[in-house]
Coordinates of C-alpha atoms and ligand atoms in Angstrom, one line a residue:
M20 CA -12.4 -33.5 -16.1
K21 CA -9.3 -35.5 -15.1
F22 CA -5.7 -34.5 -14.7
D23 CA -2.8 -36.5 -13.3
A24 CA -2.1 -33.5 -10.9
V25 CA -3.9 -30.3 -10.0
V26 CA -1.8 -27.5 -8.4
I27 CA -3.8 -25.0 -6.5
G28 CA -1.9 -21.3 -6.6
A29 CA 0.6 -20.3 -9.3
G30 CA 3.1 -18.6 -6.9
P31 CA 6.8 -19.7 -6.9
A32 CA 5.8 -23.1 -5.0
G33 CA 2.8 -23.9 -7.4
S34 CA 4.8 -23.0 -10.8
A35 CA 8.0 -25.1 -9.2
S36 CA 5.6 -27.8 -8.7
A37 CA 3.5 -27.7 -11.9
Y38 CA 6.8 -27.5 -14.0
T39 CA 8.5 -30.3 -12.3
M40 CA 5.5 -32.6 -12.9
A41 CA 4.8 -31.5 -16.5
K42 CA 8.4 -32.0 -17.2
A43 CA 8.2 -35.4 -15.9
G44 CA 5.5 -36.1 -18.6
Y45 CA 2.1 -35.6 -16.3
K46 CA -0.8 -34.0 -17.3
V47 CA -1.0 -30.9 -15.0
L48 CA -3.3 -28.3 -14.1
M49 CA -2.5 -25.2 -12.2
I50 CA -5.4 -23.2 -11.0
E51 CA -5.0 -19.5 -9.9
K52 CA -7.3 -17.2 -8.5
G53 CA -5.8 -13.9 -9.5
S54 CA -6.2 -12.4 -12.9
E55 CA -2.7 -13.5 -13.6
P56 CA 0.2 -15.3 -11.7
G57 CA 1.6 -12.8 -9.4
A58 CA -1.2 -10.4 -9.2
K59 CA -1.9 -11.1 -5.7
N60 CA 1.5 -11.8 -4.5
V61 CA 3.7 -9.6 -2.1
S62 CA 7.3 -9.6 -1.8
G63 CA 10.3 -7.1 -1.6
A64 CA 11.9 -9.1 -3.5
M65 CA 15.2 -10.4 -3.4
I66 CA 16.1 -13.6 -4.6
R67 CA 19.1 -15.9 -4.6
E68 CA 20.0 -17.4 -8.1
A69 CA 21.6 -20.4 -7.0
V70 CA 18.4 -21.5 -5.4
I71 CA 16.2 -20.9 -8.5
S72 CA 18.5 -22.5 -10.8
K73 CA 18.2 -25.7 -8.8
V74 CA 14.8 -26.2 -10.4
F75 CA 14.8 -23.7 -13.6
E76 CA 16.9 -22.7 -16.3
T77 CA 17.6 -18.9 -15.3
K78 CA 19.3 -17.6 -18.5
D79 CA 16.2 -15.4 -19.2
L80 CA 15.2 -14.8 -15.6
P81 CA 13.4 -11.3 -15.6
F82 CA 15.8 -9.8 -12.9
E83 CA 15.4 -6.2 -11.9
R84 CA 19.1 -5.4 -10.7
I85 CA 22.1 -7.5 -9.5
V86 CA 22.6 -6.9 -6.0
K87 CA 26.3 -5.5 -5.7
R88 CA 26.0 -4.4 -1.8
V89 CA 23.7 -5.4 1.1
R90 CA 23.6 -2.7 3.6
L91 CA 22.7 -3.9 7.2
I92 CA 21.3 -0.9 9.3
F93 CA 20.6 -1.2 13.0
K94 CA 18.4 1.8 14.0
T95 CA 17.2 3.2 17.0
R96 CA 15.5 6.5 17.2
E97 CA 18.7 8.5 18.0
N98 CA 21.4 6.6 16.2
E99 CA 22.2 4.0 13.8
T100 CA 25.0 1.9 12.6
E101 CA 25.5 0.5 9.0
I102 CA 27.4 -2.7 7.6
S103 CA 27.9 -3.0 4.2
V104 CA 28.3 -6.7 2.9
K105 CA 29.4 -7.6 -0.4
P106 CA 27.5 -10.7 -1.3
K107 CA 29.2 -13.9 -1.9
D108 CA 25.8 -15.4 -3.6
K109 CA 24.6 -13.9 -6.9
L110 CA 21.4 -12.0 -5.7
Y111 CA 18.8 -10.4 -7.8
T112 CA 15.9 -8.0 -7.1
I113 CA 12.8 -9.1 -9.0
A114 CA 9.3 -7.6 -9.3
R115 CA 6.8 -10.6 -8.4
L116 CA 4.3 -9.8 -11.3
K117 CA 7.1 -10.4 -13.9
F118 CA 8.9 -13.2 -11.9
D119 CA 5.7 -15.2 -11.1
K120 CA 4.7 -14.5 -14.7
W121 CA 8.1 -16.1 -15.9
L122 CA 7.9 -19.0 -13.5
A123 CA 4.1 -19.8 -14.5
Q124 CA 5.1 -19.7 -18.5
K125 CA 8.1 -21.9 -17.8
A126 CA 5.5 -24.7 -16.5
E127 CA 3.1 -24.0 -19.3
G128 CA 6.2 -24.3 -21.6
A129 CA 6.9 -27.9 -20.1
G130 CA 3.0 -28.6 -20.7
A131 CA 1.2 -27.7 -17.9
V132 CA -2.4 -25.9 -18.3
L133 CA -3.0 -22.8 -16.3
I134 CA -6.3 -21.3 -15.4
T135 CA -6.5 -18.0 -14.0
K136 CA -9.5 -16.1 -12.1
T137 CA -10.8 -19.4 -10.7
T138 CA -10.7 -19.9 -6.9
V139 CA -10.4 -23.4 -5.3
T140 CA -13.4 -23.7 -2.6
G141 CA -12.6 -27.2 -1.6
I142 CA -11.0 -30.7 -1.8
E143 CA -13.0 -33.7 -1.5
G144 CA -11.1 -36.9 -1.9
Q145 CA -9.5 -36.8 -5.0
K146 CA -11.7 -33.8 -6.1
V147 CA -10.7 -30.2 -6.6
I148 CA -13.7 -27.9 -6.2
T149 CA -13.9 -24.7 -8.0
E150 CA -16.5 -22.1 -8.6
R151 CA -16.4 -23.4 -12.4
G152 CA -16.5 -27.0 -11.4
E153 CA -14.9 -30.1 -10.3
I154 CA -11.8 -31.5 -11.3
E155 CA -10.3 -35.2 -10.5
A156 CA -6.8 -35.4 -9.9
G157 CA -4.4 -38.2 -9.0
K158 CA -2.4 -36.0 -7.0
I159 CA -3.0 -32.6 -5.5
V160 CA -0.6 -29.9 -4.6
I161 CA -1.6 -27.0 -2.5
A162 CA 0.6 -24.0 -3.0
E163 CA -2.2 -21.3 -1.9
G164 CA 0.5 -19.0 0.3
A165 CA 0.2 -18.0 3.8
N166 CA -3.7 -17.7 4.5
A167 CA -3.8 -21.6 3.9
L168 CA -7.6 -21.9 4.2
L169 CA -7.6 -25.0 2.2
S170 CA -4.7 -26.6 4.3
M171 CA -6.6 -25.8 7.4
S172 CA -10.1 -27.0 6.2
L173 CA -8.4 -30.4 5.8
G174 CA -6.7 -30.5 9.1
L175 CA -3.1 -30.3 7.8
R176 CA -2.3 -27.5 9.9
R177 CA -3.9 -25.2 12.5
E178 CA -4.8 -21.3 12.3
L179 CA -1.8 -19.3 13.6
R180 CA -2.3 -17.1 16.5
S181 CA -1.5 -13.4 16.1
E182 CA 1.6 -13.9 18.1
E183 CA 3.0 -16.5 15.5
T184 CA 2.6 -14.0 12.7
V185 CA 4.4 -11.2 11.3
L186 CA 2.4 -8.5 8.9
G187 CA 4.5 -7.6 6.0
I188 CA 3.6 -4.1 4.1
K189 CA 5.1 -2.9 1.3
E190 CA 5.2 -0.1 -1.3
V191 CA 6.7 0.3 -4.6
Y192 CA 7.6 4.0 -6.0
A193 CA 8.2 4.3 -9.7
S194 CA 10.3 6.7 -11.5
T195 CA 13.0 6.4 -14.3
R196 CA 16.0 3.9 -14.7
D197 CA 18.6 7.0 -14.7
E198 CA 16.9 8.7 -11.6
V199 CA 16.8 5.2 -9.6
A200 CA 20.7 4.7 -10.5
K201 CA 21.6 8.4 -9.7
R202 CA 19.8 8.2 -5.9
F203 CA 21.8 5.1 -5.3
G204 CA 24.9 5.8 -7.1
L205 CA 24.6 2.6 -9.2
Q206 CA 26.0 1.9 -12.4
G207 CA 24.1 -0.2 -15.4
D208 CA 22.4 -3.3 -13.9
E209 CA 24.0 -3.1 -10.4
G210 CA 21.2 -2.7 -7.3
E211 CA 21.4 -2.2 -3.8
S212 CA 19.6 -4.1 -1.1
W213 CA 19.0 -2.2 2.4
R214 CA 17.9 -4.2 5.5
I215 CA 17.0 -2.4 8.3
I216 CA 16.0 -3.6 11.8
T217 CA 14.8 -1.0 14.1
D218 CA 12.8 -0.7 17.4
Y219 CA 11.1 2.4 16.8
P220 CA 8.0 2.6 17.0
L221 CA 8.2 -0.9 17.4
P222 CA 10.7 -3.8 16.9
S223 CA 10.5 -4.5 12.9
A224 CA 12.6 -5.5 10.1
G225 CA 12.3 -3.4 7.0
F226 CA 13.9 -3.4 3.4
I227 CA 14.6 -1.0 0.6
Y228 CA 15.3 -2.9 -2.8
T229 CA 16.4 -0.9 -6.3
Y230 CA 14.2 -2.1 -9.2
K231 CA 15.1 -1.1 -12.7
D232 CA 13.0 2.1 -12.4
A233 CA 11.5 1.8 -9.0
V234 CA 12.0 1.6 -5.3
A235 CA 10.6 -1.1 -3.2
I236 CA 10.1 -0.2 0.4
G237 CA 8.7 -2.4 3.1
I238 CA 8.5 -3.4 6.8
G239 CA 7.6 -6.4 8.7
A240 CA 6.3 -6.4 12.5
K241 CA 4.6 -8.8 14.8
V242 CA 0.8 -8.8 14.4
D243 CA 0.1 -8.9 18.3
E244 CA 2.8 -6.0 18.7
I245 CA 1.0 -3.6 16.1
T246 CA -2.7 -4.5 17.8
Q247 CA -1.2 -3.9 21.3
R248 CA 0.5 -0.7 20.5
D249 CA -2.6 0.4 18.4
I250 CA -0.5 1.3 15.2
R251 CA -2.0 1.1 11.7
P252 CA -0.1 -0.9 9.4
F253 CA 0.3 2.2 7.2
E254 CA 1.2 4.5 9.9
L255 CA 4.2 1.8 10.8
L256 CA 5.4 2.1 7.0
D257 CA 5.1 6.0 7.1
T258 CA 7.4 6.1 10.3
F259 CA 9.8 3.8 8.9
K260 CA 10.1 5.3 5.5
E261 CA 10.1 9.0 6.6
P262 CA 14.1 9.0 7.1
Y263 CA 14.6 7.7 3.5
S264 CA 11.9 10.2 2.1
E265 CA 14.7 11.7 -0.1
L266 CA 15.5 8.6 -1.8
I267 CA 12.0 8.6 -3.5
K268 CA 11.0 11.9 -3.4
G269 CA 9.0 13.1 -6.7
F270 CA 8.6 9.2 -7.4
S271 CA 4.9 8.0 -7.8
L272 CA 3.3 5.2 -5.8
R273 CA 2.9 2.4 -7.9
E274 CA 2.0 -0.5 -5.7
Y275 CA 0.7 -0.9 -2.0
S276 CA 0.2 -4.3 -0.5
A277 CA 0.4 -6.1 2.8
K278 CA 0.4 -9.7 4.0
I279 CA 0.7 -12.3 6.6
I280 CA 4.1 -13.9 7.2
P281 CA 3.9 -17.2 9.5
E282 CA 6.1 -17.7 12.0
N283 CA 5.3 -21.4 12.5
G284 CA 5.4 -24.3 10.3
F285 CA 6.7 -27.5 8.9
P286 CA 7.1 -29.9 11.0
S287 CA 4.5 -29.1 13.1
F288 CA 2.3 -28.5 10.1
K289 CA 1.8 -31.6 8.2
P290 CA 3.4 -31.6 4.7
C291 CA 1.0 -34.4 3.1
E292 CA -1.6 -36.7 3.6
G293 CA -2.3 -39.6 1.1
S294 CA -1.7 -37.8 -2.3
I295 CA -2.3 -34.2 -0.9
Y296 CA 0.7 -32.2 -0.8
V297 CA 1.4 -28.8 1.0
V298 CA 4.1 -26.4 -0.2
G299 CA 5.8 -23.1 0.2
D300 CA 4.2 -20.4 2.8
A301 CA 1.2 -22.7 3.0
L302 CA 3.7 -24.9 4.8
G303 CA 5.2 -22.0 6.8
L304 CA 8.6 -22.3 4.9
V305 CA 9.5 -18.5 5.2
D306 CA 11.7 -16.6 7.4
P307 CA 9.9 -13.7 9.0
L308 CA 12.9 -11.8 10.1
T309 CA 14.7 -11.9 6.6
F310 CA 11.6 -12.6 4.7
D311 CA 13.6 -15.2 2.6
G312 CA 10.5 -17.5 1.3
I313 CA 11.1 -17.7 -2.4
G314 CA 13.8 -20.0 -2.5
P315 CA 12.0 -22.5 0.1
A316 CA 8.9 -22.2 -1.9
V317 CA 10.5 -23.1 -5.2
I318 CA 12.3 -26.1 -3.3
S319 CA 9.4 -27.3 -1.5
G320 CA 7.1 -27.2 -4.8
H321 CA 9.7 -28.8 -6.9
L322 CA 10.3 -31.6 -4.1
A323 CA 6.3 -32.4 -3.8
G324 CA 6.2 -32.5 -7.6
K325 CA 9.1 -35.1 -7.6
A326 CA 7.6 -37.2 -4.7
E327 CA 5.9 -40.5 -5.5
S328 CA 4.6 -40.8 -2.0
C329 CA 3.7 -38.6 1.1
N330 CA 6.5 -40.3 2.9
A331 CA 9.1 -39.7 0.2
Y332 CA 8.0 -36.0 0.3
S333 CA 8.3 -35.4 3.9
N334 CA 12.0 -37.2 3.9
S335 CA 12.9 -34.9 0.9
L336 CA 12.2 -31.9 2.9
Y337 CA 14.4 -32.9 5.9
E338 CA 17.5 -33.4 3.4
A339 CA 16.9 -30.1 1.2
S340 CA 19.4 -27.4 2.7
E341 CA 16.9 -24.7 1.7
I342 CA 14.2 -26.2 4.0
L343 CA 16.6 -27.2 6.8
K344 CA 17.7 -23.3 6.9
V345 CA 14.3 -22.3 7.7
M346 CA 13.5 -25.1 10.0
R347 CA 17.0 -24.4 12.1
S348 CA 16.8 -20.6 12.2
R349 CA 13.0 -20.8 13.5
P350 CA 13.7 -21.1 17.3
L351 CA 16.4 -18.1 17.0
T352 CA 13.8 -16.0 14.8
R353 CA 10.9 -16.6 16.9
E354 CA 13.1 -15.4 20.0
L355 CA 14.5 -12.6 18.3
L356 CA 11.0 -11.4 17.5
K357 CA 9.6 -11.4 21.2
G358 CA 9.2 -8.7 23.3
D359 CA 12.5 -6.5 23.4
N360 CA 14.9 -8.9 22.0
L361 CA 15.5 -7.2 18.8
S362 CA 15.8 -4.2 20.5
L363 CA 18.8 -5.3 22.7
Y364 CA 20.8 -6.3 19.6
I365 CA 20.1 -2.9 17.7
H366 CA 21.1 -1.0 20.9
L367 CA 24.3 -3.4 21.4
V368 CA 25.4 -2.7 17.8
T369 CA 24.9 0.8 17.6
D370 CA 26.3 1.5 21.2
F371 CA 29.4 -0.6 20.4
S372 CA 30.0 1.4 17.3
L373 CA 29.4 4.7 19.3
S374 CA 31.8 3.6 21.9
W375 CA 34.5 2.8 19.2
A376 CA 34.0 6.0 17.5
E377 CA 34.3 7.7 21.0
G378 CA 37.1 5.5 22.2
D379 CA 35.3 4.6 25.1
L380 CA 34.7 0.9 25.5
S381 CA 33.7 0.8 29.0
K382 CA 29.9 2.0 28.1
L383 CA 29.7 -1.9 26.9
K384 CA 29.3 -2.7 30.7
Y385 CA 25.5 -1.7 30.6
Y386 CA 25.1 -4.9 28.9
K387 CA 26.2 -7.1 31.6
N388 CA 22.6 -7.7 32.9
S389 CA 21.7 -8.9 29.3
L390 CA 24.5 -11.7 29.1
G391 CA 21.9 -14.5 30.0
T392 CA 19.9 -13.5 27.1
I393 CA 22.7 -13.2 24.6
L394 CA 23.8 -16.6 25.8
K395 CA 20.1 -18.3 25.1
H396 CA 20.4 -16.8 21.7
L397 CA 23.6 -18.1 21.0
L398 CA 22.8 -21.6 22.1
L399 CA 19.6 -21.4 20.0
G400 CA 21.7 -20.0 17.2
L401 CA 24.3 -22.8 17.8
E402 CA 21.2 -25.4 17.9
V403 CA 22.6 -26.6 21.3
V404 CA 19.1 -25.8 22.8
Q405 CA 15.6 -25.7 20.7
Ligands
FAD501 C1 6.3 -7.6 2.7 C2 7.0 -9.0 2.1 C3 8.3 -8.9 1.8 C4 9.1 -10.2 1.2 N1 10.0 -10.4 0.6 C5 10.7 -11.4 0.2 C6 11.9 -11.3 -0.2 O1 12.6 -10.2 -0.6 N2 12.5 -12.6 -0.7 C7 11.9 -13.8 -0.4 O2 12.6 -14.7 -1.0 N3 11.0 -13.8 -0.1 C8 10.2 -12.9 0.3 N4 8.8 -12.7 0.9 C9 8.3 -14.0 1.3 C10 7.5 -14.5 -0.2 O3 6.7 -13.7 -0.7 C11 6.8 -15.8 0.1 O4 7.6 -16.6 0.9 C12 6.5 -16.4 -1.2 O5 5.7 -15.6 -2.2 C13 5.8 -17.8 -1.1 O6 5.4 -18.5 -2.4 P1 4.1 -19.3 -2.3 O7 4.2 -19.9 -3.8 O8 4.1 -20.4 -1.3 O9 3.1 -18.3 -1.9 P2 2.3 -17.0 -2.7 O10 3.3 -16.4 -3.3 O11 1.4 -16.4 -1.7 O12 1.3 -17.8 -3.8 C14 0.2 -18.5 -3.6 C15 -0.9 -18.3 -4.6 O13 -1.8 -19.0 -4.6 C16 -2.9 -18.4 -5.0 N5 -4.1 -18.8 -4.2 C17 -4.5 -18.9 -3.1 N6 -5.4 -19.5 -2.7 C18 -6.1 -20.1 -3.9 C19 -7.4 -20.8 -4.0 N7 -8.0 -21.2 -3.1 N8 -7.5 -21.0 -5.5 C20 -6.6 -20.6 -6.4 N9 -5.7 -19.9 -6.2 C21 -4.9 -19.6 -5.0 C22 -2.5 -16.8 -4.8 O14 -3.5 -15.8 -5.5 C23 -1.3 -16.6 -5.0 O15 -0.8 -16.6 -6.3 C24 8.2 -11.4 1.5 C25 6.8 -11.4 1.7 C26 6.3 -10.3 2.4 C27 5.0 -10.3 3.1

């Protein structure tokens, strides 16, 4: 069997790539190991419409709710401060199974062929090897997600060390549309997104997202911190969600999943070699602190689909704002996830709020010794240092 292009993986990156190439008239095959697109994927998930619409027509995008308010919560064991943000962009919550199916259908609609329940086991030259046989391809796009076994076997990237990975764990609790609206005080299609950073029981970033008739709740923490402190992933999530138990009381558990989020990636991973291209999480294009990865996956998939050479793809990644954002945030994100750094800011924000509330700002003098660290992070954020 021969195709102009074979795309491995039908996640957001794979479908964006297959869609772009099929639309341009290429004969495209997309291979997915799950029973259907999205079956194996893990996300909160919140997406920015402005990014998805750069590639896809979004009129019929299967969103859950439109996020009207993002609540940022800084939480210590004893205290918490909340900042409420009205998003400027149009943000949607989405359920991955529905969203990934919709993306794959767009690719199929443009003419790509999708086969599921098929794992690609290797790539040899221009041949894609599966358990069911071999396919010859002019162009190969690897959109296999964070585990990236194929990209590693080809030497395009190395395996990540545990200190370079975050583990994301997520549950979805289902109820009725009315009950979700009542608990969060929502009207119609309105939704909420909560982003919580906490240092208890260890530095981690969590989220609560409202779906139509369900609530997604999850947390991510560095793998080496989880192992060093001998905490099991489900215990971490249980501790995190305990203060929010009233929000999901009586709801039924619909989903439990966990996945690695890479803390490193392009440009230290190779985006392509010859006619083999790597996109999305496989290329490390995700922010492990904000979990923002679907947008970069869609954009990188699209760019790889469009590119006529490895050089052109590599250059286009450096020009895409969505990809630059991940690359530029990485040094600061990495630093914030180190040791007690996240904890410093959580305490700074909560102490500042408390001092303000109590009318005694002199308490902030305790942060005098942290000025060096804060200045270093500012310089990283300003890209003055790398
Ligand atoms: C807990 C958690 C919460 C998150 N929340 C958000 C969020 O709110 N917003 C956001 O933008 N991002 C979020 N992310 C990140 C987001 O999920 C990823 O960045 C995004 O899914 C990357 O897309 P992808 O297509 O590169 O990879 P994936 O979505 O992982 O897709 C890879 C696909 O390839 C298939 N595959 C893998 N290997 C093979 C093979 N050998 N043969 C055939 N098929 C194969 C897999 O089954 C899968 O379908 C979150 C991540 C986690 C872990």
